[in-house]
Short mmCIF file of C-alpha atoms in Angstrom, two decimals:
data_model
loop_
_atom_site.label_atom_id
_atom_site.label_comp_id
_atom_site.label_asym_id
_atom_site.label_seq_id
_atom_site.Cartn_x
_atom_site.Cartn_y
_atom_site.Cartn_z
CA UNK A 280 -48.87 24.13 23.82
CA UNK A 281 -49.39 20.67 24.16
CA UNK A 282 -46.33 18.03 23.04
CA UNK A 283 -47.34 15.54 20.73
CA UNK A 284 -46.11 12.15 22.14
CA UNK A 285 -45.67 10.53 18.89
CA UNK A 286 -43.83 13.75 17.40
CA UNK A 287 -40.23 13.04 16.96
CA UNK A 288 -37.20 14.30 19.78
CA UNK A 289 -36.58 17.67 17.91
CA UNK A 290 -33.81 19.36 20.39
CA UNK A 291 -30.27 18.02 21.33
CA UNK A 292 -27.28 19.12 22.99
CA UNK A 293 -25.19 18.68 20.07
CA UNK A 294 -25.30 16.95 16.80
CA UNK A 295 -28.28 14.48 16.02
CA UNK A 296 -27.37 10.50 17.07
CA UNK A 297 -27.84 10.09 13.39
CA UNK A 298 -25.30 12.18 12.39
CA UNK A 299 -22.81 10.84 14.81
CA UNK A 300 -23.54 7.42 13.49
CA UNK A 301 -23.63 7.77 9.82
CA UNK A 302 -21.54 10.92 9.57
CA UNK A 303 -23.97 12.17 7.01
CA UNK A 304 -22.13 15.57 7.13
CA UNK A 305 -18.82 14.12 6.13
CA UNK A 306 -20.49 12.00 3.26
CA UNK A 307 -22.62 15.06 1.65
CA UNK A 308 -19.55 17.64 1.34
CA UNK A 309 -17.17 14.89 0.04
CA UNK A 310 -18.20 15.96 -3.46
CA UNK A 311 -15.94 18.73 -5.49
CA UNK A 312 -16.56 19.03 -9.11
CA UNK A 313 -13.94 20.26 -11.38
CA UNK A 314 -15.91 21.27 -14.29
CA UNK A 315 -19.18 23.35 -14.70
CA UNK A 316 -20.90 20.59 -16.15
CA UNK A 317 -24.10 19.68 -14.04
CA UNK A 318 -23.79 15.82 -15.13
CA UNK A 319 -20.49 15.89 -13.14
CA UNK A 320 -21.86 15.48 -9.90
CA UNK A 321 -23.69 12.19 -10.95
CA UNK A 322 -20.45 10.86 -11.76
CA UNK A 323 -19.08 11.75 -8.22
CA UNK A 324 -21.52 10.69 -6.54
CA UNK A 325 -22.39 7.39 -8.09
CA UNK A 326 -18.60 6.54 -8.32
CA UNK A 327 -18.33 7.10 -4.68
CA UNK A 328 -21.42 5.16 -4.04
CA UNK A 329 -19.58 2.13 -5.71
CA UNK A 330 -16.31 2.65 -3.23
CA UNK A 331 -19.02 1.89 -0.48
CA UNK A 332 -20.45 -0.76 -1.79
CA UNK A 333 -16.62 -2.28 -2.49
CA UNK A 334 -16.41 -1.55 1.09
CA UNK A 335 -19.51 -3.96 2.03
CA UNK A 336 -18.83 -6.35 -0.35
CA UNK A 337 -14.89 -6.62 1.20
CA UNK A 338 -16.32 -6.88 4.39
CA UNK A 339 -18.55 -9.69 3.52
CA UNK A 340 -16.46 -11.76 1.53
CA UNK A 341 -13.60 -11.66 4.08
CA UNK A 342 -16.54 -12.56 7.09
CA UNK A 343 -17.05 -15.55 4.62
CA UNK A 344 -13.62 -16.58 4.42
CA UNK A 345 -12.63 -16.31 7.83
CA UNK A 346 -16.04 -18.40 8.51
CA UNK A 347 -14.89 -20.91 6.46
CA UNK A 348 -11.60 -21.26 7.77
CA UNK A 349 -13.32 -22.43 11.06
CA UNK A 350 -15.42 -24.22 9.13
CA UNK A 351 -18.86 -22.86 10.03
CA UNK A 352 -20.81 -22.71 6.80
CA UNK A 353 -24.03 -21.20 8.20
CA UNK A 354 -22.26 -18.29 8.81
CA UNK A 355 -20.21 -18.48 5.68
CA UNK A 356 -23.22 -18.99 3.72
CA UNK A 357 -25.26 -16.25 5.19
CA UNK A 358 -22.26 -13.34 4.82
CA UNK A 359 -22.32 -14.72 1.08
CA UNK A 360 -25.84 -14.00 0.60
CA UNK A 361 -25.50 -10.57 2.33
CA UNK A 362 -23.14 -10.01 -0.25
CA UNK A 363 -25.47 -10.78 -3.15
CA UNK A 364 -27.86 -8.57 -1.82
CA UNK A 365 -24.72 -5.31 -2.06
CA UNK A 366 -23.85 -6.60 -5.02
CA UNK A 367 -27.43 -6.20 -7.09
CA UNK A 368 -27.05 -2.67 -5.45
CA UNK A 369 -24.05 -1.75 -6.51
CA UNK A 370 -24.51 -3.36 -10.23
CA UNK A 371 -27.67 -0.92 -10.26
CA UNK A 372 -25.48 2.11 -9.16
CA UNK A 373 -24.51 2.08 -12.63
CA UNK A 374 -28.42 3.91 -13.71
CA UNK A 375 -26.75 7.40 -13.40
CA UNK A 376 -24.51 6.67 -15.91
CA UNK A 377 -25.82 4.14 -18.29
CA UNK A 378 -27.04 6.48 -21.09
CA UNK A 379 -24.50 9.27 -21.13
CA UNK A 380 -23.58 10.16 -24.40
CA UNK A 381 -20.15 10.90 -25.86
CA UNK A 382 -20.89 14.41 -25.48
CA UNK A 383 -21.78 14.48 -22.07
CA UNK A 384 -19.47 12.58 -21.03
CA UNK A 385 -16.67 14.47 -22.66
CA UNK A 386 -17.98 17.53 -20.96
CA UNK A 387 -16.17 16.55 -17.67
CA UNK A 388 -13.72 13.92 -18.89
CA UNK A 389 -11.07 16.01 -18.65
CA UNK A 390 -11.74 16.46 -14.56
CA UNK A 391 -10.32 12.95 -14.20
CA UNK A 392 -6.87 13.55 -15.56
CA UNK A 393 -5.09 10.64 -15.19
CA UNK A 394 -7.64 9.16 -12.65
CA UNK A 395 -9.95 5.96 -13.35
CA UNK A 396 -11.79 3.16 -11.43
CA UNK A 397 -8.72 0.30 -11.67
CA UNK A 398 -7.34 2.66 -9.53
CA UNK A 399 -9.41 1.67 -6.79
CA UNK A 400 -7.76 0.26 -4.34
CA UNK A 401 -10.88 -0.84 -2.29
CA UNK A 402 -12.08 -2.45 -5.50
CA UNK A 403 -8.78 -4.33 -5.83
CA UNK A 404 -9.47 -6.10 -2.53
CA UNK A 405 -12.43 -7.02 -4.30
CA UNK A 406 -10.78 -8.40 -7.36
CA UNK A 407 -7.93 -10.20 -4.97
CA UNK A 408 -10.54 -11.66 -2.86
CA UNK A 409 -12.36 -13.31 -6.35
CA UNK A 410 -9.06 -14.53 -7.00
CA UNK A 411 -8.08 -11.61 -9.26
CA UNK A 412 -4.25 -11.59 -8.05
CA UNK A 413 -1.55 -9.20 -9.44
CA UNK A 414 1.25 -7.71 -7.69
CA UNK A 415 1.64 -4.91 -10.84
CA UNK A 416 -1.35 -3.65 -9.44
CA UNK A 417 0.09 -2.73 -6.11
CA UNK A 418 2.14 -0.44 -8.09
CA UNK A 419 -0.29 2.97 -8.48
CA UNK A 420 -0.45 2.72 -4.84
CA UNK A 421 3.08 3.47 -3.77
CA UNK A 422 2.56 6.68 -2.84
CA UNK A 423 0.59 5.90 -0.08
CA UNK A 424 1.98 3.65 2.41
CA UNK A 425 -1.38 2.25 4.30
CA UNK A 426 -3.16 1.53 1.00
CA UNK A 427 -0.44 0.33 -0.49
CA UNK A 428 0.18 -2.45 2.70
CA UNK A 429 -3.39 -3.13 2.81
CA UNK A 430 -3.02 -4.26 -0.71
CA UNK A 431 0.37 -6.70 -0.22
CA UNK A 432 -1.56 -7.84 2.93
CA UNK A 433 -4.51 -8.94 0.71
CA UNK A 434 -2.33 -10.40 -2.08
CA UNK A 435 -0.63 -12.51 0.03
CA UNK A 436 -3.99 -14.01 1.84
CA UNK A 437 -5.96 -16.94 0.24
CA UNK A 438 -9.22 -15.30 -2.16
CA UNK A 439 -12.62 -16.75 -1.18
CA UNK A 440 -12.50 -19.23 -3.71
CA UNK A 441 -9.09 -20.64 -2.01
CA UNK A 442 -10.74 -20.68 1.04
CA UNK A 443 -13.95 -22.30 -0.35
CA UNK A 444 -11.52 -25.17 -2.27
CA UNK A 445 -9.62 -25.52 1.39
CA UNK A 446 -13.13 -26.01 3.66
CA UNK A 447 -13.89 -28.99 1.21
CA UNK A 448 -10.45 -30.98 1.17
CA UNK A 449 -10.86 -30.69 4.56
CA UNK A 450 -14.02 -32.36 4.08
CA UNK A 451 -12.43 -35.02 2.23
CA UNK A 452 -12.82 -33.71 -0.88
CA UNK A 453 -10.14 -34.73 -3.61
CA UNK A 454 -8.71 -31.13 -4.60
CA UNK A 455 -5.61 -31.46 -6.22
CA UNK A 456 -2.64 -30.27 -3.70
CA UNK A 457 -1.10 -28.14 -6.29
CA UNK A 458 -4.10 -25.81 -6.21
CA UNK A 459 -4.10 -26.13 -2.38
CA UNK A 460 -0.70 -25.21 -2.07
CA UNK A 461 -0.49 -22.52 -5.14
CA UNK A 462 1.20 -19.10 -5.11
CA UNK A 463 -1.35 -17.05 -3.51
CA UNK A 464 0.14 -14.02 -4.89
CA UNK A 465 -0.64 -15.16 -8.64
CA UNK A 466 -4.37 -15.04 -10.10
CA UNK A 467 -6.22 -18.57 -9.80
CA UNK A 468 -6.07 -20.42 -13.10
CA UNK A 469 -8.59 -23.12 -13.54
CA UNK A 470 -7.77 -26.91 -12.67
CA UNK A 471 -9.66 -29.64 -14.48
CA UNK A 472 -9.00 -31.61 -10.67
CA UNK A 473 -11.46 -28.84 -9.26
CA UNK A 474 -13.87 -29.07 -11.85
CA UNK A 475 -13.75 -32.88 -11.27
CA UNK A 476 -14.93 -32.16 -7.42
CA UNK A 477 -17.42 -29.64 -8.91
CA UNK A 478 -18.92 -32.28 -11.13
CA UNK A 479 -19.41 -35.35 -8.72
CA UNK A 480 -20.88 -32.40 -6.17
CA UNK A 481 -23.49 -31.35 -8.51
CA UNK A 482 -24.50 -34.97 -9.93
CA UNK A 483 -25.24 -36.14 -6.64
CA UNK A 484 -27.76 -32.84 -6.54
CA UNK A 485 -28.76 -30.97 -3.97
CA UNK A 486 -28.55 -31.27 -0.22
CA UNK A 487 -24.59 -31.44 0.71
CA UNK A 488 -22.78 -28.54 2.46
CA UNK A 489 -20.44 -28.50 -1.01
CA UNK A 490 -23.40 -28.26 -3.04
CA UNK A 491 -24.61 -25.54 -0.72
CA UNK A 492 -21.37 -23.98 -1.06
CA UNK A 493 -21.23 -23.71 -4.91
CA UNK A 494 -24.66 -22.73 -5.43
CA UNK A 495 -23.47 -19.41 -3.01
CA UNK A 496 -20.11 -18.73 -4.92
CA UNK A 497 -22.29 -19.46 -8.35
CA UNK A 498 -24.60 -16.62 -7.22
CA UNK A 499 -21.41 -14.56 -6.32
CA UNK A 500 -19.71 -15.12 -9.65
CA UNK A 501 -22.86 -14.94 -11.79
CA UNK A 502 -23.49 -10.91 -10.38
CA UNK A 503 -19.54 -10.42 -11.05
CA UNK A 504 -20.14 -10.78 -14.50
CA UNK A 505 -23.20 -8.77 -14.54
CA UNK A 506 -21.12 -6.01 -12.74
CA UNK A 507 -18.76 -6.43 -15.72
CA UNK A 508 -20.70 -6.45 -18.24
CA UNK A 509 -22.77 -2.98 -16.87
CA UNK A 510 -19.25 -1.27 -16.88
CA UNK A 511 -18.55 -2.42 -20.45
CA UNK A 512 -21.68 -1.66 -21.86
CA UNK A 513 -21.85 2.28 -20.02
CA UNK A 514 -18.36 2.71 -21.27
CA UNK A 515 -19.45 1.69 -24.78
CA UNK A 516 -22.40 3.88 -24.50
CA UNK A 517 -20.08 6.84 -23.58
CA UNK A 518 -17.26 6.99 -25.00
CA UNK A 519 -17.11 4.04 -27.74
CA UNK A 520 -14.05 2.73 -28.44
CA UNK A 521 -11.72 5.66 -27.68
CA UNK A 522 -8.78 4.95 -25.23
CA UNK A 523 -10.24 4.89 -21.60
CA UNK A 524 -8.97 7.05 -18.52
CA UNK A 525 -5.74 6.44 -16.86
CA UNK A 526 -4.48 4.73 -20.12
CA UNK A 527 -6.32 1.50 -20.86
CA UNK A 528 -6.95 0.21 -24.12
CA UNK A 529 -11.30 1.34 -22.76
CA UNK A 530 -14.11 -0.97 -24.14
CA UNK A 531 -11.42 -3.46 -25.51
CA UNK A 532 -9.92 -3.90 -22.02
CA UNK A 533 -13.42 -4.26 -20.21
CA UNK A 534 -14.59 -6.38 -22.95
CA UNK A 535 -11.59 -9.66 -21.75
CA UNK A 536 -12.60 -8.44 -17.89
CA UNK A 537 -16.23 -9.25 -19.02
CA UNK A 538 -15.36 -12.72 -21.11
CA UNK A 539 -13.35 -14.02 -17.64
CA UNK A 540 -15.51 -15.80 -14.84
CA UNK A 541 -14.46 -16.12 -11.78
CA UNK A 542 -14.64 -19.33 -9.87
CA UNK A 543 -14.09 -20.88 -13.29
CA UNK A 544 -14.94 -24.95 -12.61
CA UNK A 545 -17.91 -23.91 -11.14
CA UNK A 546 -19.47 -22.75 -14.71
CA UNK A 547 -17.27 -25.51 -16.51
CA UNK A 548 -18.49 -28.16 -14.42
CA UNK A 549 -21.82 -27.57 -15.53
CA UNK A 550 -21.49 -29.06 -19.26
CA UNK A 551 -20.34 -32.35 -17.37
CA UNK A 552 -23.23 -32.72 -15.11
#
C-alpha cells in the first residue's frame, strides 16, 4: 500500500508530541461531578476554563509590568493587548451559563458546598494586579502554604496601574508622591493629582507614549467591567437575589464589584477633557 505523503505521522513510540505539550489527558479527566445533573459538567468545565484564562491574563499583566519597570513600552503595550484579546475570551466563557434558570441551577448548587469563585486564588492575582488589594483575602488560603505565599507575594508588589503611574513620573510626569509611595498592600483609591496627569495627557491628544499608555489600560479596564457585569447579570439570571455560595450577600455583592472601575482617573479624566 502506498503512503500518502501529505497523510499525517500516525505511529509513535509513546504518547503524541501534542499530548506531551498540552497535557490534553490531564485537562479532560480533571472534571468530577457531584450531582447527576447533566448541566453540572458545563459548570465545571466553563469555571475551569476561566482559571486558565486568569492564568493568561496574570501572565500578561505581570509581562506588562515588569516591561514597564524597564521602561520598554512596546513590549508593555503589546503584552497589554494580548491581554485584551484573553480577556474578550474569557468574558465570553460566561455563554454556558448565561441563561440557567433557578431551577437548573439549584439542581447542582448544592455540589459547591461552601465553594465559590472569590475563592480563586488565581483570580485574586488578577484583582491585586488591577489594584484590587486586600490582605482579608489571603485568609481562605491558609491552608495551603504555596497559594497562600503566592498571594502575600502579590499583595506586597506594585498592581499594573502602580507600575503604569511609576513609568510616567519617571517621564516627568507630575504624579503626586503620596500615590507613588502608597501602601501597596491597601487597594488604590483614586487621586484627583492622577486624574490631573490624565487630563493634560488626553487634551494634548493622541501621539505620546502616556497617551498610548492610557488608551491600553482604558481598553483593560473597560473589559473588567464587562467581565463584571456578565457575572452579575448570570448570577441574577440564576439564582436572583438569594444569598450567593460561600456566603456573600450574591447579586447585591456583584452589583458594588460591577459599579467600581478600575484605573479610576482614567474614566474621570474624561469629563475634564
Amino acid at each position: 500500500m502506498s503512503h500518502d505523503p501529505d497523510a499525517p505521522v500516525l505511529e509513535f513510540g509513546g504518547t503524541t508530541p501534542y499530548e506531551d505539550y498540552v497535557q490534553a489527558d490531564v485537562l479532560t479527566h480533571l472534571q468530577h461531578p457531584l450531582s447527576d445533573d447533566p448541566g453540572e459538567m458545563a459548570f465545571l468545565v466553563t469555571t475551569q476554563v476561566m482559571e486558565l484564562w486568569f492564568t493568561l491574563l496574570v501572565h500578561e499583566w505581570q509581562t506588562a509590568a515588569r516591561k514597564l519597570r524597564e521602561d520598554d513600552l512596546e513590549a508593555a503595550a503589546a503584552a497589554l493587548t494580548r491581554s485584551t484579546y484573553a480577556m474578550a475570551s474569557l468574558n465570553a466563557s460566561w455563554e454556558p451559563l448565561a441563561h440557567l434558570t433557578p431551577a437548573q441551577f439549584n439542581s447542582y448548587r448544592s455540589a459547591l458546598g461552601d465553594g465559590s469563585g472569590f475563592q480563586s486564588a488565581m483570580y485574586r492575582r488578577v484583582e491585586f494586579l488591577l489594584g484590587e488589594k486586600s490582605a482579608s483575602m489571603l485568609v481562605p488560603h491558609r491552608g495551603s502554604p504555596r497559594v497562600h505565599a503566592e498571594l502575600e507575594k502579590a499583595l506586597h508588589e506594585p498592581s499594573l496601574y502602580d507600575e503604569a503611574l511609576r513609568f510616567l513620573a519617571r517621564r516627568g510626569e507630575d504624579i503626586p508622591e503620596a500615590v507613588l509611595q502608597r501602601d501597596l498592600t491597601r487597594r488604590y483609591e483614586a487621586d484627583p493629582g492622577v486624574e490631573a496627569v490624565w487630563v493634560r495627557v488626553y487634551r494634548e491628544g493622541a501621539g505620546s507614549p502616556a497617551h498610548r499608555l492610557g488608551e491600553a489600560l482604558t481598553e483593560v479596564a473597560e473589559l473588567v467591567w464587562r467581565w463584571r457585569n456578565d457575572h452579575l447579570v448570570a448570577t441574577r439570571r440564576a439564582m436572583g437575589a438569594k444569598t450567593g455560595t460561600g456566603g456573600t450577600s450574591g447579586v447585591a455583592w456583584l452589583e458594588k464589584r460591577a459599579a467600581k472601575q478600575v484605573f479610576p482617573e482614567l474614566w474621570t479624566a474624561r469629563s475634564h477633557v
